[in-house]
mmCIF file of C-alpha atoms in Angstrom:
data_model
loop_
_atom_site.group_PDB
_atom_site.id
_atom_site.type_symbol
_atom_site.label_atom_id
_atom_site.label_comp_id
_atom_site.label_asym_id
_atom_site.label_seq_id
_atom_site.Cartn_x
_atom_site.Cartn_y
_atom_site.Cartn_z
ATOM 1 C CA LEU A 1 -5.065 -3.621 1.766
ATOM 2 C CA THR A 2 -4.796 -5.824 -1.259
ATOM 3 C CA ALA A 3 -3.451 -9.337 -0.752
ATOM 4 C CA TRP A 4 0.064 -9.084 0.679
ATOM 5 C CA PRO A 5 2.852 -10.219 -1.696
ATOM 6 C CA ASP A 6 4.787 -13.256 -0.512
ATOM 7 C CA ASP A 7 8.137 -11.554 -1.106
ATOM 8 C CA LEU A 8 7.437 -8.573 1.177
ATOM 9 C CA PRO A 9 8.051 -9.108 4.893
ATOM 10 C CA LYS A 10 5.067 -8.663 7.188
ATOM 11 C CA TRP A 11 5.362 -6.215 10.085
ATOM 12 C CA GLU A 12 5.000 -8.901 12.733
ATOM 13 C CA THR A 13 8.027 -10.765 11.327
ATOM 14 C CA LEU A 14 10.398 -7.791 11.663
ATOM 15 C CA ASP A 15 12.965 -7.408 14.426
ATOM 16 C CA PRO A 16 12.705 -4.321 16.713
ATOM 17 C CA GLU A 17 15.477 -2.394 14.929
ATOM 18 C CA SER A 18 13.817 -2.886 11.522
ATOM 19 C CA LYS A 19 10.471 -1.782 12.959
ATOM 20 C CA LYS A 20 12.106 1.360 14.363
ATOM 21 C CA LEU A 21 13.719 2.215 11.010
ATOM 22 C CA PHE A 22 10.606 1.468 8.989
ATOM 23 C CA ALA A 23 8.462 3.525 11.368
ATOM 24 C CA ARG A 24 10.876 6.426 10.845
ATOM 25 C CA GLN A 25 10.542 6.047 7.077
ATOM 26 C CA ALA A 26 6.763 6.311 7.355
ATOM 27 C CA GLU A 27 7.005 9.248 9.798
ATOM 28 C CA VAL A 28 9.139 11.217 7.358
ATOM 29 C CA PHE A 29 6.776 10.460 4.481
ATOM 30 C CA ALA A 30 3.796 11.476 6.646
ATOM 31 C CA ALA A 31 5.580 14.711 7.578
ATOM 32 C CA TYR A 32 6.143 15.463 3.890
ATOM 33 C CA VAL A 33 2.450 14.888 3.157
ATOM 34 C CA ALA A 34 1.360 17.036 6.129
ATOM 35 C CA TYR A 35 3.763 19.831 5.178
ATOM 36 C CA SER A 36 2.592 19.789 1.556
ATOM 37 C CA ASP A 37 -1.040 19.846 2.679
ATOM 38 C CA ASN A 38 -0.371 22.828 4.945
ATOM 39 C CA GLU A 39 1.454 24.810 2.264
ATOM 40 C CA ILE A 40 -1.244 24.132 -0.335
ATOM 41 C CA GLY A 41 -3.783 25.252 2.249
ATOM 42 C CA ARG A 42 -1.856 28.498 2.774
ATOM 43 C CA VAL A 43 -1.980 29.290 -0.948
ATOM 44 C CA ILE A 44 -5.710 28.579 -1.114
ATOM 45 C CA GLN A 45 -6.297 30.677 2.014
ATOM 46 C CA ALA A 46 -4.363 33.585 0.480
ATOM 47 C CA VAL A 47 -6.579 33.448 -2.612
ATOM 48 C CA GLU A 48 -9.668 33.371 -0.390
ATOM 49 C CA ASP A 49 -8.346 36.262 1.730
ATOM 50 C CA VAL A 50 -8.235 38.519 -1.341
ATOM 51 C CA GLY A 51 -11.771 37.498 -2.301
ATOM 52 C CA LYS A 52 -10.851 35.589 -5.452
ATOM 53 C CA LEU A 53 -11.499 31.967 -4.471
ATOM 54 C CA ASP A 54 -14.949 31.685 -6.075
ATOM 55 C CA ASN A 55 -13.564 32.509 -9.504
ATOM 56 C CA THR A 56 -10.245 30.656 -9.230
ATOM 57 C CA LEU A 57 -9.760 27.294 -10.898
ATOM 58 C CA ILE A 58 -7.625 25.110 -8.650
ATOM 59 C CA ILE A 59 -6.224 21.868 -10.042
ATOM 60 C CA TYR A 60 -4.330 19.599 -7.670
ATOM 61 C CA ILE A 61 -2.733 16.384 -8.918
ATOM 62 C CA GLU A 62 -1.513 14.107 -6.146
ATOM 63 C CA GLY A 63 1.535 12.848 -8.005
ATOM 64 C CA ASP A 64 2.878 11.473 -11.226
ATOM 65 C CA ASN A 65 2.585 7.810 -10.276
ATOM 66 C CA GLY A 66 2.082 5.525 -7.312
ATOM 67 C CA THR A 67 4.503 5.564 -4.404
ATOM 68 C CA SER A 68 8.032 4.475 -5.163
ATOM 69 C CA ALA A 69 9.417 0.982 -4.720
ATOM 70 C CA GLU A 70 12.930 2.230 -5.410
ATOM 71 C CA GLY A 71 13.886 1.824 -1.766
ATOM 72 C CA SER A 72 13.974 -1.988 -1.940
ATOM 73 C CA THR A 73 12.548 -4.130 0.830
ATOM 74 C CA LEU A 74 14.600 -2.226 3.418
ATOM 75 C CA GLY A 75 14.329 1.337 2.184
ATOM 76 C CA THR A 76 17.422 3.445 1.671
ATOM 77 C CA PRO A 77 18.863 6.720 2.951
ATOM 78 C CA SER A 78 20.124 7.425 -0.584
ATOM 79 C CA GLU A 79 18.358 6.739 -3.855
ATOM 80 C CA LEU A 80 21.737 6.656 -5.592
ATOM 81 C CA ILE A 81 22.762 3.574 -3.622
ATOM 82 C CA THR A 82 19.676 1.720 -4.800
ATOM 83 C CA ILE A 83 20.248 2.842 -8.392
ATOM 84 C CA GLU A 84 23.652 1.160 -8.143
ATOM 85 C CA GLY A 85 21.866 -2.052 -7.161
ATOM 86 C CA LEU A 86 23.134 -2.002 -3.596
ATOM 87 C CA THR A 87 21.204 -2.628 -0.398
ATOM 88 C CA ILE A 88 22.241 -1.119 2.926
ATOM 89 C CA PRO A 89 21.559 -3.335 5.948
ATOM 90 C CA VAL A 90 19.182 -1.960 8.571
ATOM 91 C CA ALA A 91 21.993 -1.546 11.129
ATOM 92 C CA GLU A 92 23.891 0.721 8.697
ATOM 93 C CA GLN A 93 20.751 2.677 7.811
ATOM 94 C CA MET A 94 20.151 3.391 11.500
ATOM 95 C CA LYS A 95 23.176 5.728 11.342
ATOM 96 C CA PHE A 96 20.935 8.023 9.256
ATOM 97 C CA TYR A 97 17.936 7.721 11.591
ATOM 98 C CA ASP A 98 17.982 11.315 12.881
ATOM 99 C CA ALA A 99 18.918 12.763 9.481
ATOM 100 C CA TRP A 100 16.275 10.773 7.544
ATOM 101 C CA GLY A 101 14.451 13.188 5.262
ATOM 102 C CA SER A 102 16.940 16.023 5.772
ATOM 103 C CA ASP A 103 19.258 17.513 3.184
ATOM 104 C CA GLN A 104 21.795 14.866 4.225
ATOM 105 C CA THR A 105 19.683 12.075 2.727
ATOM 106 C CA TYR A 106 17.777 11.272 -0.453
ATOM 107 C CA PRO A 107 15.653 8.538 1.075
ATOM 108 C CA HIS A 108 13.129 6.025 -0.103
ATOM 109 C CA MET A 109 10.942 3.990 2.199
ATOM 110 C CA SER A 110 10.589 0.241 2.235
ATOM 111 C CA VAL A 111 8.580 -1.281 -0.603
ATOM 112 C CA ALA A 112 6.145 -2.602 2.007
ATOM 113 C CA TRP A 113 5.208 0.986 2.926
ATOM 114 C CA SER A 114 4.819 1.854 -0.745
ATOM 115 C CA TRP A 115 2.507 -1.121 -1.145
ATOM 116 C CA ALA A 116 0.433 -0.015 1.844
ATOM 117 C CA PHE A 117 0.304 3.659 0.810
ATOM 118 C CA ASP A 118 -0.990 2.740 -2.653
ATOM 119 C CA THR A 119 -4.079 1.166 -1.069
ATOM 120 C CA PRO A 120 -6.689 0.381 -2.296
ATOM 121 C CA PHE A 121 -4.698 -0.346 -5.429
ATOM 122 C CA LYS A 122 -2.116 -3.033 -6.050
ATOM 123 C CA TRP A 123 1.624 -2.521 -6.567
ATOM 124 C CA THR A 124 3.713 0.642 -6.968
ATOM 125 C CA LYS A 125 5.004 3.010 -9.628
ATOM 126 C CA GLN A 126 7.445 0.445 -11.000
ATOM 127 C CA VAL A 127 4.552 -1.882 -11.897
ATOM 128 C CA ALA A 128 2.442 0.167 -14.284
ATOM 129 C CA SER A 129 0.183 -2.784 -15.108
ATOM 130 C CA HIS A 130 -1.641 -2.244 -11.805
ATOM 131 C CA PHE A 131 -3.443 0.847 -10.513
ATOM 132 C CA GLY A 132 -0.987 1.271 -7.620
ATOM 133 C CA GLY A 133 1.510 2.255 -10.279
ATOM 134 C CA THR A 134 -0.652 4.551 -12.331
ATOM 135 C CA ARG A 135 -3.776 5.814 -10.596
ATOM 136 C CA GLN A 136 -3.396 9.051 -8.651
ATOM 137 C CA GLY A 137 -5.894 11.389 -7.140
ATOM 138 C CA MET A 138 -6.750 14.741 -8.624
ATOM 139 C CA ALA A 139 -8.935 17.466 -7.164
ATOM 140 C CA MET A 140 -10.453 20.421 -8.967
ATOM 141 C CA SER A 141 -12.227 23.371 -7.442
ATOM 142 C CA TRP A 142 -13.872 26.354 -9.042
ATOM 143 C CA PRO A 143 -16.775 27.397 -6.835
ATOM 144 C CA ALA A 144 -18.281 29.809 -9.376
ATOM 145 C CA ARG A 145 -18.364 27.178 -12.130
ATOM 146 C CA ILE A 146 -18.221 23.673 -10.631
ATOM 147 C CA LYS A 147 -21.490 23.174 -8.790
ATOM 148 C CA ASP A 148 -20.976 19.556 -7.715
ATOM 149 C CA ALA A 149 -18.718 20.429 -4.764
ATOM 150 C CA GLY A 150 -17.284 17.247 -3.317
ATOM 151 C CA GLY A 151 -18.406 15.170 -6.288
ATOM 152 C CA VAL A 152 -16.330 12.108 -7.080
ATOM 153 C CA ARG A 153 -15.340 11.087 -10.591
ATOM 154 C CA ASN A 154 -13.781 7.766 -11.536
ATOM 155 C CA GLN A 155 -12.876 8.528 -15.141
ATOM 156 C CA PHE A 156 -9.235 8.332 -16.088
ATOM 157 C CA HIS A 157 -7.426 11.611 -16.518
ATOM 158 C CA HIS A 158 -3.909 12.440 -17.553
ATOM 159 C CA VAL A 159 -1.699 15.471 -17.257
ATOM 160 C CA ILE A 160 -2.218 16.052 -21.005
ATOM 161 C CA ASP A 161 -5.837 16.905 -20.131
ATOM 162 C CA ILE A 162 -4.838 19.905 -18.003
ATOM 163 C CA VAL A 163 -3.814 22.435 -20.669
ATOM 164 C CA PRO A 164 -6.961 21.895 -22.775
ATOM 165 C CA THR A 165 -9.037 22.257 -19.596
ATOM 166 C CA ILE A 166 -7.343 25.536 -18.677
ATOM 167 C CA LEU A 167 -7.627 26.870 -22.233
ATOM 168 C CA GLU A 168 -11.337 26.047 -22.345
ATOM 169 C CA ALA A 169 -11.924 27.578 -18.908
ATOM 170 C CA ALA A 170 -10.148 30.763 -19.990
ATOM 171 C CA GLY A 171 -12.010 30.878 -23.303
ATOM 172 C CA ILE A 172 -8.777 30.597 -25.279
ATOM 173 C CA PRO A 173 -8.763 28.416 -28.395
ATOM 174 C CA ALA A 174 -6.129 25.703 -28.507
ATOM 175 C CA PRO A 175 -3.201 26.678 -30.738
ATOM 176 C CA MET A 176 -2.991 25.098 -34.171
ATOM 177 C CA MET A 177 0.834 25.114 -34.033
ATOM 178 C CA VAL A 178 3.319 24.925 -31.149
ATOM 179 C CA ASN A 179 6.977 25.562 -31.951
ATOM 180 C CA GLY A 180 6.345 24.725 -35.598
ATOM 181 C CA VAL A 181 4.553 21.461 -34.808
ATOM 182 C CA ALA A 182 0.954 21.108 -35.947
ATOM 183 C CA GLN A 183 -1.367 20.168 -33.089
ATOM 184 C CA LYS A 184 -4.034 17.525 -33.541
#
């Protein structure tokens, strides 16, 4: 981890109820990640099952920013409460413990989890001056064309790079105009 910010509570300073809630927040986030991973794997397996994986370009972008700090230092069962500038005490949040992550909540985890999950980078999506706010993983696979399987690149990329990449891969020239707007 990067150096811990003074204004974020450390785990060992939390009371048992806060630890229980914060652990639940991380469990739900981990379940989301595991579920997403499984579903992405199912799609890739389906492509492989029909014998098309070698000539399929797969582009996976981990997210649009670092993890969210919108949950405040305590997290929240509802993003809308945080948007209003309110903080719900841990004891009140515990009422949502079993429903956390269900359709009855729109939760965000504690900023401390966001900080930890953005490791090895510093800060979160609300602080774009640091890589924790901006740097996200991306994976590309195309077995028939990309020969450096497992290769790691550290160059910056952006979502605006995806369409030109797909056009080039498909052998389609980039359009000169889109909806009446000249492209540069």
